[in-house]
Amino acid sequence: MSSHENLLDSLINHDIALPSTCGGGGTCGRCKIKVESKVNMTSADKSQLTEQELQAGYRLACQHNSDELKQLTLVDVTMAASHELRLISSVFLSPYIKELRFKSVSGERLEFKAGAFMRFFIPAAQASSIPVDLPADLLHHWQEVLHMDYEHLACSRNYSLANGDAQTDELVFTVKMQTSPNQKVKPGIGSSYICNLAPGKTIEAVGPFEEFFAIESAKTDPTSPMVLIGAGSGMAPLKALIEEQLIKFNSSRPIHFYFGARTQADLIYRDAFRQLAATFPNFKYIPVLSRVTSTEGNSGDGAKICTGSSGRGSEH
């Protein structure tokens, strides 16, 4: 194993996948391993593991490198396959969110449940905090963003699929480019790298992982509503679930989707959701805005506008 890689990524190179929903950020606490109790504890270890687990030698694989350990015990292993993906298209859906479409280089069509995610391996690279392909009409959104050129080490990041396997042989992701708040903090390493990847380039990913999915229609009450709440690029798995229920399964179950955004410019896939709502009477699309301009207030979009600390909204 490479000593500069964390164990979560190093084990993948040996076809051993540990569960992880945060992509190695140390925030989900799922990539547990057991080591000698004298191995140093990181702040993430202390945050995600109990005192009893820490004393028993449990640590998070994403927080430790192989050169720290003489031996380890795997607590949980999940099935996953590695794929080389080629970027087919990369387009802005909003000022800070891009839609990325990939295909497997091998030509294999991956099968997965709607709601699945993949873990992308981000190589060490030189990067910039400003997109290389920023359209002219979005320039004003980025004028106040701190411009920073920087280097970063290799890492891995998880991104949810925004489509189901029945719709296309493409793998679709929505990724928000995370900007830097100040000179001391780098922008989102994974999002900056993958969103600046040029069409035709390839990247390695593992998965798909199916840890978030809808229960089969036959096992649910058809009158029981499905209520989905999401915001920004985090709506990706919800979009996949909605399309799976309506298009693939032709479900008659009531589905309510509340989509949070700052302004109407951030309402990604708005036309697609409107079309679904017009086609399927059991689907309700409710956009919810936290900010609104004077011109947007009477746009007729039907968005709820949340104002004040109470979180209550009014229909517009």
PDB file of C-alpha atoms in Angstrom:
ATOM      1  CA  MET A   1       0.000   0.000   0.000  1.00  0.00           C
ATOM      2  CA  SER A   2       1.094   3.577  -0.647  1.00  0.00           C
ATOM      3  CA  SER A   3       1.923   5.323   2.616  1.00  0.00           C
ATOM      4  CA  HIS A   4       0.673   8.721   1.412  1.00  0.00           C
ATOM      5  CA  GLU A   5      -2.816   7.373   0.737  1.00  0.00           C
ATOM      6  CA  ASN A   6      -5.372   6.855   3.442  1.00  0.00           C
ATOM      7  CA  LEU A   7      -6.395   3.256   4.061  1.00  0.00           C
ATOM      8  CA  LEU A   8      -9.866   3.758   2.608  1.00  0.00           C
ATOM      9  CA  ASP A   9      -8.332   4.534  -0.794  1.00  0.00           C
ATOM     10  CA  SER A  10      -5.398   2.131  -0.487  1.00  0.00           C
ATOM     11  CA  LEU A  11      -7.667  -0.829   0.192  1.00  0.00           C
ATOM     12  CA  ILE A  12      -9.715  -0.042  -2.915  1.00  0.00           C
ATOM     13  CA  ASN A  13      -6.532  -0.503  -4.965  1.00  0.00           C
ATOM     14  CA  HIS A  14      -6.490  -4.053  -3.600  1.00  0.00           C
ATOM     15  CA  ASP A  15     -10.176  -4.596  -4.504  1.00  0.00           C
ATOM     16  CA  ILE A  16     -11.289  -4.182  -0.889  1.00  0.00           C
ATOM     17  CA  ALA A  17     -14.086  -1.639  -0.473  1.00  0.00           C
ATOM     18  CA  LEU A  18     -15.108  -0.379   2.948  1.00  0.00           C
ATOM     19  CA  PRO A  19     -18.483   1.294   3.431  1.00  0.00           C
ATOM     20  CA  SER A  20     -18.303   5.091   3.251  1.00  0.00           C
ATOM     21  CA  THR A  21     -20.944   7.679   2.444  1.00  0.00           C
ATOM     22  CA  CYS A  22     -18.777  10.769   2.995  1.00  0.00           C
ATOM     23  CA  GLY A  23     -16.015   9.852   0.547  1.00  0.00           C
ATOM     24  CA  GLY A  24     -13.254   9.891   3.117  1.00  0.00           C
ATOM     25  CA  GLY A  25     -14.172  13.109   4.868  1.00  0.00           C
ATOM     26  CA  GLY A  26     -14.326  11.518   8.298  1.00  0.00           C
ATOM     27  CA  THR A  27     -17.945  12.537   8.845  1.00  0.00           C
ATOM     28  CA  CYS A  28     -19.964   9.344   8.344  1.00  0.00           C
ATOM     29  CA  GLY A  29     -18.050   7.020  10.685  1.00  0.00           C
ATOM     30  CA  ARG A  30     -18.692   3.952   8.558  1.00  0.00           C
ATOM     31  CA  CYS A  31     -15.201   2.887   7.424  1.00  0.00           C
ATOM     32  CA  LYS A  32     -14.285   1.311  10.746  1.00  0.00           C
ATOM     33  CA  ILE A  33     -11.216  -0.892  11.082  1.00  0.00           C
ATOM     34  CA  LYS A  34      -9.654  -2.470  14.152  1.00  0.00           C
ATOM     35  CA  VAL A  35      -5.993  -1.800  14.929  1.00  0.00           C
ATOM     36  CA  GLU A  36      -3.714  -1.695  17.949  1.00  0.00           C
ATOM     37  CA  SER A  37      -5.205   0.602  20.577  1.00  0.00           C
ATOM     38  CA  LYS A  38      -1.971   2.619  20.766  1.00  0.00           C
ATOM     39  CA  VAL A  39      -2.497   3.970  17.225  1.00  0.00           C
ATOM     40  CA  ASN A  40      -3.113   7.710  17.481  1.00  0.00           C
ATOM     41  CA  MET A  41      -6.698   8.944  17.523  1.00  0.00           C
ATOM     42  CA  THR A  42      -7.679  11.725  15.133  1.00  0.00           C
ATOM     43  CA  SER A  43     -10.371  14.294  15.854  1.00  0.00           C
ATOM     44  CA  ALA A  44     -12.639  12.448  13.403  1.00  0.00           C
ATOM     45  CA  ASP A  45     -12.037   9.157  15.229  1.00  0.00           C
ATOM     46  CA  LYS A  46     -13.055  10.804  18.499  1.00  0.00           C
ATOM     47  CA  SER A  47     -16.085  12.434  16.910  1.00  0.00           C
ATOM     48  CA  GLN A  48     -17.468   9.348  15.165  1.00  0.00           C
ATOM     49  CA  LEU A  49     -16.510   6.509  17.507  1.00  0.00           C
ATOM     50  CA  THR A  50     -17.471   5.827  21.104  1.00  0.00           C
ATOM     51  CA  GLU A  51     -14.905   5.840  23.894  1.00  0.00           C
ATOM     52  CA  GLN A  52     -15.334   2.075  24.211  1.00  0.00           C
ATOM     53  CA  GLU A  53     -14.636   1.597  20.488  1.00  0.00           C
ATOM     54  CA  LEU A  54     -11.566   3.821  20.633  1.00  0.00           C
ATOM     55  CA  GLN A  55     -10.111   1.933  23.583  1.00  0.00           C
ATOM     56  CA  ALA A  56     -10.812  -1.356  21.803  1.00  0.00           C
ATOM     57  CA  GLY A  57      -8.719  -0.199  18.848  1.00  0.00           C
ATOM     58  CA  TYR A  58     -11.361   0.926  16.383  1.00  0.00           C
ATOM     59  CA  ARG A  59     -10.344   3.700  13.999  1.00  0.00           C
ATOM     60  CA  LEU A  60     -11.612   5.220  10.741  1.00  0.00           C
ATOM     61  CA  ALA A  61      -9.750   3.945   7.676  1.00  0.00           C
ATOM     62  CA  CYS A  62     -10.056   7.314   5.932  1.00  0.00           C
ATOM     63  CA  GLN A  63      -8.090   8.992   8.728  1.00  0.00           C
ATOM     64  CA  HIS A  64      -5.016   6.749   8.783  1.00  0.00           C
ATOM     65  CA  ASN A  65      -2.209   5.746   6.421  1.00  0.00           C
ATOM     66  CA  SER A  66      -0.698   2.301   6.019  1.00  0.00           C
ATOM     67  CA  ASP A  67       2.682   3.359   7.435  1.00  0.00           C
ATOM     68  CA  GLU A  68       1.006   3.919  10.820  1.00  0.00           C
ATOM     69  CA  LEU A  69      -0.057   0.294  11.158  1.00  0.00           C
ATOM     70  CA  LYS A  70       1.565  -3.115  11.402  1.00  0.00           C
ATOM     71  CA  GLN A  71      -1.700  -4.987  11.057  1.00  0.00           C
ATOM     72  CA  LEU A  72      -5.428  -4.332  10.934  1.00  0.00           C
ATOM     73  CA  THR A  73      -8.713  -6.188  11.060  1.00  0.00           C
ATOM     74  CA  LEU A  74     -11.477  -5.386   8.596  1.00  0.00           C
ATOM     75  CA  VAL A  75     -14.809  -4.865  10.334  1.00  0.00           C
ATOM     76  CA  ASP A  76     -17.070  -4.575   7.298  1.00  0.00           C
ATOM     77  CA  VAL A  77     -16.479  -4.943   3.562  1.00  0.00           C
ATOM     78  CA  THR A  78     -18.875  -4.010   0.778  1.00  0.00           C
ATOM     79  CA  MET A  79     -19.005  -5.318  -2.785  1.00  0.00           C
ATOM     80  CA  ALA A  80     -17.805  -2.855  -5.411  1.00  0.00           C
ATOM     81  CA  ALA A  81     -16.132  -2.815  -8.799  1.00  0.00           C
ATOM     82  CA  SER A  82     -13.669  -0.317 -10.230  1.00  0.00           C
ATOM     83  CA  HIS A  83     -14.429   1.410 -13.538  1.00  0.00           C
ATOM     84  CA  GLU A  84     -12.609   3.754 -15.867  1.00  0.00           C
ATOM     85  CA  LEU A  85     -15.093   6.431 -16.913  1.00  0.00           C
ATOM     86  CA  ARG A  86     -14.862   8.827 -19.846  1.00  0.00           C
ATOM     87  CA  LEU A  87     -16.444  12.268 -19.518  1.00  0.00           C
ATOM     88  CA  ILE A  88     -18.971  12.776 -22.326  1.00  0.00           C
ATOM     89  CA  SER A  89     -20.273  16.223 -21.434  1.00  0.00           C
ATOM     90  CA  SER A  90     -19.852  18.891 -18.755  1.00  0.00           C
ATOM     91  CA  VAL A  91     -22.363  21.746 -18.647  1.00  0.00           C
ATOM     92  CA  PHE A  92     -23.452  24.350 -16.106  1.00  0.00           C
ATOM     93  CA  LEU A  93     -27.014  23.881 -14.845  1.00  0.00           C
ATOM     94  CA  SER A  94     -26.752  26.910 -12.556  1.00  0.00           C
ATOM     95  CA  PRO A  95     -24.010  29.405 -11.618  1.00  0.00           C
ATOM     96  CA  TYR A  96     -22.225  26.858  -9.404  1.00  0.00           C
ATOM     97  CA  ILE A  97     -23.627  23.428 -10.327  1.00  0.00           C
ATOM     98  CA  LYS A  98     -22.524  21.334 -13.283  1.00  0.00           C
ATOM     99  CA  GLU A  99     -24.064  18.259 -14.864  1.00  0.00           C
ATOM    100  CA  LEU A 100     -21.398  15.676 -15.690  1.00  0.00           C
ATOM    101  CA  ARG A 101     -22.149  12.741 -17.989  1.00  0.00           C
ATOM    102  CA  PHE A 102     -19.829   9.741 -18.130  1.00  0.00           C
ATOM    103  CA  LYS A 103     -19.703   6.419 -19.948  1.00  0.00           C
ATOM    104  CA  SER A 104     -17.721   3.342 -19.020  1.00  0.00           C
ATOM    105  CA  VAL A 105     -14.592   3.054 -21.182  1.00  0.00           C
ATOM    106  CA  SER A 106     -15.140  -0.712 -21.378  1.00  0.00           C
ATOM    107  CA  GLY A 107     -18.597  -0.192 -22.858  1.00  0.00           C
ATOM    108  CA  GLU A 108     -20.155  -2.019 -19.914  1.00  0.00           C
ATOM    109  CA  ARG A 109     -23.620  -0.848 -18.938  1.00  0.00           C
ATOM    110  CA  LEU A 110     -23.741  -0.599 -15.168  1.00  0.00           C
ATOM    111  CA  GLU A 111     -26.787  -1.791 -13.263  1.00  0.00           C
ATOM    112  CA  PHE A 112     -27.827   0.009 -10.090  1.00  0.00           C
ATOM    113  CA  LYS A 113     -30.823   1.153  -8.089  1.00  0.00           C
ATOM    114  CA  ALA A 114     -31.868   4.788  -8.252  1.00  0.00           C
ATOM    115  CA  GLY A 115     -30.223   6.652  -5.373  1.00  0.00           C
ATOM    116  CA  ALA A 116     -26.834   4.963  -5.789  1.00  0.00           C
ATOM    117  CA  PHE A 117     -23.510   6.789  -5.589  1.00  0.00           C
ATOM    118  CA  MET A 118     -19.959   6.244  -6.856  1.00  0.00           C
ATOM    119  CA  ARG A 119     -16.606   7.026  -5.290  1.00  0.00           C
ATOM    120  CA  PHE A 120     -14.299   9.006  -7.586  1.00  0.00           C
ATOM    121  CA  PHE A 121     -10.523   8.957  -7.252  1.00  0.00           C
ATOM    122  CA  ILE A 122      -9.123  12.462  -7.569  1.00  0.00           C
ATOM    123  CA  PRO A 123      -5.421  12.413  -8.519  1.00  0.00           C
ATOM    124  CA  ALA A 124      -2.844  14.842  -7.168  1.00  0.00           C
ATOM    125  CA  ALA A 125      -2.854  17.910  -9.389  1.00  0.00           C
ATOM    126  CA  GLN A 126      -2.436  21.648  -9.796  1.00  0.00           C
ATOM    127  CA  ALA A 127      -5.769  23.432  -9.783  1.00  0.00           C
ATOM    128  CA  SER A 128      -7.535  26.774  -9.926  1.00  0.00           C
ATOM    129  CA  SER A 129     -10.516  27.988  -7.937  1.00  0.00           C
ATOM    130  CA  ILE A 130     -12.167  29.478 -11.053  1.00  0.00           C
ATOM    131  CA  PRO A 131     -13.762  27.212 -13.710  1.00  0.00           C
ATOM    132  CA  VAL A 132     -11.792  26.953 -16.932  1.00  0.00           C
ATOM    133  CA  ASP A 133     -14.930  26.915 -19.108  1.00  0.00           C
ATOM    134  CA  LEU A 134     -17.056  29.551 -17.383  1.00  0.00           C
ATOM    135  CA  PRO A 135     -19.787  30.803 -19.776  1.00  0.00           C
ATOM    136  CA  ALA A 136     -20.004  34.559 -20.348  1.00  0.00           C
ATOM    137  CA  ASP A 137     -23.493  34.794 -18.842  1.00  0.00           C
ATOM    138  CA  LEU A 138     -22.211  33.375 -15.539  1.00  0.00           C
ATOM    139  CA  LEU A 139     -19.130  35.566 -15.179  1.00  0.00           C
ATOM    140  CA  HIS A 140     -20.831  38.043 -12.852  1.00  0.00           C
ATOM    141  CA  HIS A 141     -21.637  35.268 -10.363  1.00  0.00           C
ATOM    142  CA  TRP A 142     -17.925  34.497 -10.010  1.00  0.00           C
ATOM    143  CA  GLN A 143     -16.541  38.043  -9.856  1.00  0.00           C
ATOM    144  CA  GLU A 144     -16.419  38.046  -6.052  1.00  0.00           C
ATOM    145  CA  VAL A 145     -15.055  34.492  -5.778  1.00  0.00           C
ATOM    146  CA  LEU A 146     -11.486  34.314  -4.496  1.00  0.00           C
ATOM    147  CA  HIS A 147      -9.104  33.381  -7.324  1.00  0.00           C
ATOM    148  CA  MET A 148      -6.578  30.862  -6.078  1.00  0.00           C
ATOM    149  CA  ASP A 149      -4.065  28.585  -7.814  1.00  0.00           C
ATOM    150  CA  TYR A 150      -3.072  25.649  -5.636  1.00  0.00           C
ATOM    151  CA  GLU A 151      -1.832  22.069  -5.506  1.00  0.00           C
ATOM    152  CA  HIS A 152      -3.593  19.168  -3.851  1.00  0.00           C
ATOM    153  CA  LEU A 153      -2.846  15.562  -2.962  1.00  0.00           C
ATOM    154  CA  ALA A 154      -4.808  12.586  -4.226  1.00  0.00           C
ATOM    155  CA  CYS A 155      -8.121  11.918  -2.507  1.00  0.00           C
ATOM    156  CA  SER A 156     -11.505  10.323  -3.121  1.00  0.00           C
ATOM    157  CA  ARG A 157     -14.984  11.831  -3.166  1.00  0.00           C
ATOM    158  CA  ASN A 158     -18.491  10.377  -3.362  1.00  0.00           C
ATOM    159  CA  TYR A 159     -21.091  11.694  -5.810  1.00  0.00           C
ATOM    160  CA  SER A 160     -24.675  10.497  -6.205  1.00  0.00           C
ATOM    161  CA  LEU A 161     -26.059   9.466  -9.568  1.00  0.00           C
ATOM    162  CA  ALA A 162     -28.814  11.721 -10.884  1.00  0.00           C
ATOM    163  CA  ASN A 163     -30.280   9.011 -13.115  1.00  0.00           C
ATOM    164  CA  GLY A 164     -31.323   5.377 -12.987  1.00  0.00           C
ATOM    165  CA  ASP A 165     -29.808   2.506 -14.937  1.00  0.00           C
ATOM    166  CA  ALA A 166     -32.913   2.009 -17.096  1.00  0.00           C
ATOM    167  CA  GLN A 167     -32.818   5.474 -18.643  1.00  0.00           C
ATOM    168  CA  THR A 168     -29.478   5.506 -20.463  1.00  0.00           C
ATOM    169  CA  ASP A 169     -26.031   3.941 -20.568  1.00  0.00           C
ATOM    170  CA  GLU A 170     -24.659   7.248 -19.307  1.00  0.00           C
ATOM    171  CA  LEU A 171     -23.808   7.948 -15.680  1.00  0.00           C
ATOM    172  CA  VAL A 172     -25.121  11.394 -14.755  1.00  0.00           C
ATOM    173  CA  PHE A 173     -23.938  13.451 -11.775  1.00  0.00           C
ATOM    174  CA  THR A 174     -24.709  16.946 -10.499  1.00  0.00           C
ATOM    175  CA  VAL A 175     -21.740  18.511  -8.715  1.00  0.00           C
ATOM    176  CA  LYS A 176     -21.532  21.882  -7.001  1.00  0.00           C
ATOM    177  CA  MET A 177     -18.197  23.679  -7.263  1.00  0.00           C
ATOM    178  CA  GLN A 178     -17.283  24.543  -3.686  1.00  0.00           C
ATOM    179  CA  THR A 179     -15.602  27.952  -3.497  1.00  0.00           C
ATOM    180  CA  SER A 180     -13.001  29.040  -0.952  1.00  0.00           C
ATOM    181  CA  PRO A 181     -14.057  31.340   1.925  1.00  0.00           C
ATOM    182  CA  ASN A 182     -10.519  32.714   2.380  1.00  0.00           C
ATOM    183  CA  GLN A 183      -6.866  32.312   1.398  1.00  0.00           C
ATOM    184  CA  LYS A 184      -6.248  29.758   4.139  1.00  0.00           C
ATOM    185  CA  VAL A 185      -8.874  27.302   2.908  1.00  0.00           C
ATOM    186  CA  LYS A 186      -8.651  25.533  -0.428  1.00  0.00           C
ATOM    187  CA  PRO A 187     -11.744  25.251  -2.632  1.00  0.00           C
ATOM    188  CA  GLY A 188     -13.463  21.890  -2.892  1.00  0.00           C
ATOM    189  CA  ILE A 189     -10.688  19.643  -4.198  1.00  0.00           C
ATOM    190  CA  GLY A 190     -12.944  16.981  -5.669  1.00  0.00           C
ATOM    191  CA  SER A 191     -15.550  19.318  -7.124  1.00  0.00           C
ATOM    192  CA  SER A 192     -12.969  21.668  -8.667  1.00  0.00           C
ATOM    193  CA  TYR A 193     -11.060  18.810 -10.269  1.00  0.00           C
ATOM    194  CA  ILE A 194     -13.999  16.893 -11.658  1.00  0.00           C
ATOM    195  CA  CYS A 195     -15.867  19.997 -12.847  1.00  0.00           C
ATOM    196  CA  ASN A 196     -12.756  21.216 -14.694  1.00  0.00           C
ATOM    197  CA  LEU A 197     -12.220  17.840 -16.355  1.00  0.00           C
ATOM    198  CA  ALA A 198     -12.381  18.200 -20.140  1.00  0.00           C
ATOM    199  CA  PRO A 199     -14.798  16.040 -22.174  1.00  0.00           C
ATOM    200  CA  GLY A 200     -12.944  13.014 -23.489  1.00  0.00           C
ATOM    201  CA  LYS A 201     -10.758  12.711 -20.381  1.00  0.00           C
ATOM    202  CA  THR A 202     -11.052   9.691 -18.110  1.00  0.00           C
ATOM    203  CA  ILE A 203     -11.220   9.183 -14.360  1.00  0.00           C
ATOM    204  CA  GLU A 204     -11.362   6.129 -12.121  1.00  0.00           C
ATOM    205  CA  ALA A 205     -14.395   5.449  -9.952  1.00  0.00           C
ATOM    206  CA  VAL A 206     -15.683   2.566  -7.877  1.00  0.00           C
ATOM    207  CA  GLY A 207     -19.281   1.470  -7.382  1.00  0.00           C
ATOM    208  CA  PRO A 208     -22.130   2.044  -7.779  1.00  0.00           C
ATOM    209  CA  PHE A 209     -22.966   1.665  -4.099  1.00  0.00           C
ATOM    210  CA  GLU A 210     -26.639   1.054  -3.279  1.00  0.00           C
ATOM    211  CA  GLU A 211     -27.172   2.325   0.255  1.00  0.00           C
ATOM    212  CA  PHE A 212     -30.038   4.755  -0.407  1.00  0.00           C
ATOM    213  CA  PHE A 213     -32.987   3.496  -2.442  1.00  0.00           C
ATOM    214  CA  ALA A 214     -36.766   3.196  -2.509  1.00  0.00           C
ATOM    215  CA  ILE A 215     -38.532   0.101  -1.234  1.00  0.00           C
ATOM    216  CA  GLU A 216     -40.039  -1.939  -4.054  1.00  0.00           C
ATOM    217  CA  SER A 217     -43.535  -0.770  -4.999  1.00  0.00           C
ATOM    218  CA  ALA A 218     -45.023  -4.202  -4.325  1.00  0.00           C
ATOM    219  CA  LYS A 219     -43.950  -3.923  -0.690  1.00  0.00           C
ATOM    220  CA  THR A 220     -45.455  -0.481  -0.065  1.00  0.00           C
ATOM    221  CA  ASP A 221     -48.959   0.906   0.319  1.00  0.00           C
ATOM    222  CA  PRO A 222     -49.779   2.526  -3.069  1.00  0.00           C
ATOM    223  CA  THR A 223     -51.714   5.260  -1.257  1.00  0.00           C
ATOM    224  CA  SER A 224     -48.865   6.110   1.117  1.00  0.00           C
ATOM    225  CA  PRO A 225     -47.188   9.337  -0.049  1.00  0.00           C
ATOM    226  CA  MET A 226     -43.480   9.611  -0.739  1.00  0.00           C
ATOM    227  CA  VAL A 227     -42.151  12.970   0.462  1.00  0.00           C
ATOM    228  CA  LEU A 228     -38.707  13.969  -0.804  1.00  0.00           C
ATOM    229  CA  ILE A 229     -36.809  17.045   0.400  1.00  0.00           C
ATOM    230  CA  GLY A 230     -33.528  18.127  -1.157  1.00  0.00           C
ATOM    231  CA  ALA A 231     -31.478  21.177  -2.053  1.00  0.00           C
ATOM    232  CA  GLY A 232     -28.865  22.169  -4.597  1.00  0.00           C
ATOM    233  CA  SER A 233     -26.789  19.409  -6.139  1.00  0.00           C
ATOM    234  CA  GLY A 234     -27.940  17.153  -3.299  1.00  0.00           C
ATOM    235  CA  MET A 235     -31.140  16.572  -5.224  1.00  0.00           C
ATOM    236  CA  ALA A 236     -29.314  14.141  -7.560  1.00  0.00           C
ATOM    237  CA  PRO A 237     -30.416  10.870  -5.891  1.00  0.00           C
ATOM    238  CA  LEU A 238     -33.938  12.247  -5.403  1.00  0.00           C
ATOM    239  CA  LYS A 239     -34.232  13.038  -9.117  1.00  0.00           C
ATOM    240  CA  ALA A 240     -33.184   9.469  -9.870  1.00  0.00           C
ATOM    241  CA  LEU A 241     -35.753   8.077  -7.409  1.00  0.00           C
ATOM    242  CA  ILE A 242     -38.549  10.222  -8.836  1.00  0.00           C
ATOM    243  CA  GLU A 243     -37.819   9.196 -12.421  1.00  0.00           C
ATOM    244  CA  GLU A 244     -37.526   5.550 -11.401  1.00  0.00           C
ATOM    245  CA  GLN A 245     -40.900   5.593  -9.645  1.00  0.00           C
ATOM    246  CA  LEU A 246     -42.749   7.466 -12.378  1.00  0.00           C
ATOM    247  CA  ILE A 247     -41.087   6.347 -15.602  1.00  0.00           C
ATOM    248  CA  LYS A 248     -39.666   2.898 -14.855  1.00  0.00           C
ATOM    249  CA  PHE A 249     -42.307   1.602 -12.426  1.00  0.00           C
ATOM    250  CA  ASN A 250     -45.252   3.811 -13.498  1.00  0.00           C
ATOM    251  CA  SER A 251     -46.095   4.170  -9.814  1.00  0.00           C
ATOM    252  CA  SER A 252     -49.421   5.740  -8.836  1.00  0.00           C
ATOM    253  CA  ARG A 253     -48.130   6.524  -5.356  1.00  0.00           C
ATOM    254  CA  PRO A 254     -48.376  10.246  -4.419  1.00  0.00           C
ATOM    255  CA  ILE A 255     -44.907  11.794  -4.666  1.00  0.00           C
ATOM    256  CA  HIS A 256     -44.147  15.263  -3.278  1.00  0.00           C
ATOM    257  CA  PHE A 257     -40.766  16.803  -4.071  1.00  0.00           C
ATOM    258  CA  TYR A 258     -39.698  19.933  -2.167  1.00  0.00           C
ATOM    259  CA  PHE A 259     -36.604  21.364  -3.809  1.00  0.00           C
ATOM    260  CA  GLY A 260     -34.683  24.066  -1.970  1.00  0.00           C
ATOM    261  CA  ALA A 261     -32.617  26.736  -3.707  1.00  0.00           C
ATOM    262  CA  ARG A 262     -31.554  30.325  -3.153  1.00  0.00           C
ATOM    263  CA  THR A 263     -32.974  31.909  -6.308  1.00  0.00           C
ATOM    264  CA  GLN A 264     -34.699  30.749  -9.461  1.00  0.00           C
ATOM    265  CA  ALA A 265     -31.317  30.639 -11.196  1.00  0.00           C
ATOM    266  CA  ASP A 266     -30.491  27.754  -8.854  1.00  0.00           C
ATOM    267  CA  LEU A 267     -33.585  25.675  -9.700  1.00  0.00           C
ATOM    268  CA  ILE A 268     -31.784  23.038 -11.727  1.00  0.00           C
ATOM    269  CA  TYR A 269     -33.864  20.683 -13.914  1.00  0.00           C
ATOM    270  CA  ARG A 270     -36.882  22.943 -13.407  1.00  0.00           C
ATOM    271  CA  ASP A 271     -38.352  22.260 -16.860  1.00  0.00           C
ATOM    272  CA  ALA A 272     -37.863  18.506 -16.482  1.00  0.00           C
ATOM    273  CA  PHE A 273     -39.712  18.447 -13.152  1.00  0.00           C
ATOM    274  CA  ARG A 274     -42.489  20.641 -14.534  1.00  0.00           C
ATOM    275  CA  GLN A 275     -42.920  18.198 -17.407  1.00  0.00           C
ATOM    276  CA  LEU A 276     -43.097  15.257 -15.011  1.00  0.00           C
ATOM    277  CA  ALA A 277     -45.715  17.085 -12.931  1.00  0.00           C
ATOM    278  CA  ALA A 278     -47.762  17.760 -16.072  1.00  0.00           C
ATOM    279  CA  THR A 279     -47.505  14.132 -17.209  1.00  0.00           C
ATOM    280  CA  PHE A 280     -48.038  12.361 -13.886  1.00  0.00           C
ATOM    281  CA  PRO A 281     -50.919  13.735 -11.732  1.00  0.00           C
ATOM    282  CA  ASN A 282     -49.552  11.951  -8.650  1.00  0.00           C
ATOM    283  CA  PHE A 283     -46.300  13.947  -8.752  1.00  0.00           C
ATOM    284  CA  LYS A 284     -46.061  17.379  -7.136  1.00  0.00           C
ATOM    285  CA  TYR A 285     -43.001  19.592  -7.631  1.00  0.00           C
ATOM    286  CA  ILE A 286     -42.664  22.344  -5.022  1.00  0.00           C
ATOM    287  CA  PRO A 287     -39.594  24.593  -5.422  1.00  0.00           C
ATOM    288  CA  VAL A 288     -38.682  26.520  -2.269  1.00  0.00           C
ATOM    289  CA  LEU A 289     -36.528  29.653  -2.468  1.00  0.00           C
ATOM    290  CA  SER A 290     -34.619  31.253   0.400  1.00  0.00           C
ATOM    291  CA  ARG A 291     -33.897  34.439  -1.547  1.00  0.00           C
ATOM    292  CA  VAL A 292     -35.909  36.226  -4.184  1.00  0.00           C
ATOM    293  CA  THR A 293     -35.423  39.298  -6.338  1.00  0.00           C
ATOM    294  CA  SER A 294     -38.135  41.822  -7.147  1.00  0.00           C
ATOM    295  CA  THR A 295     -38.473  40.375 -10.648  1.00  0.00           C
ATOM    296  CA  GLU A 296     -38.704  36.787  -9.422  1.00  0.00           C
ATOM    297  CA  GLY A 297     -41.422  37.440  -6.873  1.00  0.00           C
ATOM    298  CA  ASN A 298     -44.145  37.612  -9.514  1.00  0.00           C
ATOM    299  CA  SER A 299     -42.686  35.192 -12.038  1.00  0.00           C
ATOM    300  CA  GLY A 300     -45.555  32.743 -11.746  1.00  0.00           C
ATOM    301  CA  ASP A 301     -43.164  29.905 -11.059  1.00  0.00           C
ATOM    302  CA  GLY A 302     -45.200  28.665  -8.115  1.00  0.00           C
ATOM    303  CA  ALA A 303     -42.211  28.644  -5.787  1.00  0.00           C
ATOM    304  CA  LYS A 304     -42.589  29.023  -2.060  1.00  0.00           C
ATOM    305  CA  ILE A 305     -40.535  31.912  -0.734  1.00  0.00           C
ATOM    306  CA  CYS A 306     -39.107  31.271   2.736  1.00  0.00           C
ATOM    307  CA  THR A 307     -38.627  34.449   4.741  1.00  0.00           C
ATOM    308  CA  GLY A 308     -37.636  35.186   8.312  1.00  0.00           C
ATOM    309  CA  SER A 309     -36.393  32.790  10.968  1.00  0.00           C
ATOM    310  CA  SER A 310     -39.699  30.944  11.222  1.00  0.00           C
ATOM    311  CA  GLY A 311     -39.109  29.212   7.893  1.00  0.00           C
ATOM    312  CA  ARG A 312     -42.705  29.856   6.858  1.00  0.00           C
ATOM    313  CA  GLY A 313     -43.332  30.545   3.220  1.00  0.00           C
ATOM    314  CA  SER A 314     -45.976  32.156   1.071  1.00  0.00           C
ATOM    315  CA  GLU A 315     -47.112  31.093  -2.370  1.00  0.00           C
ATOM    316  CA  HIS A 316     -46.074  33.221  -5.324  1.00  0.00           C
TER     317      HIS A 316
END
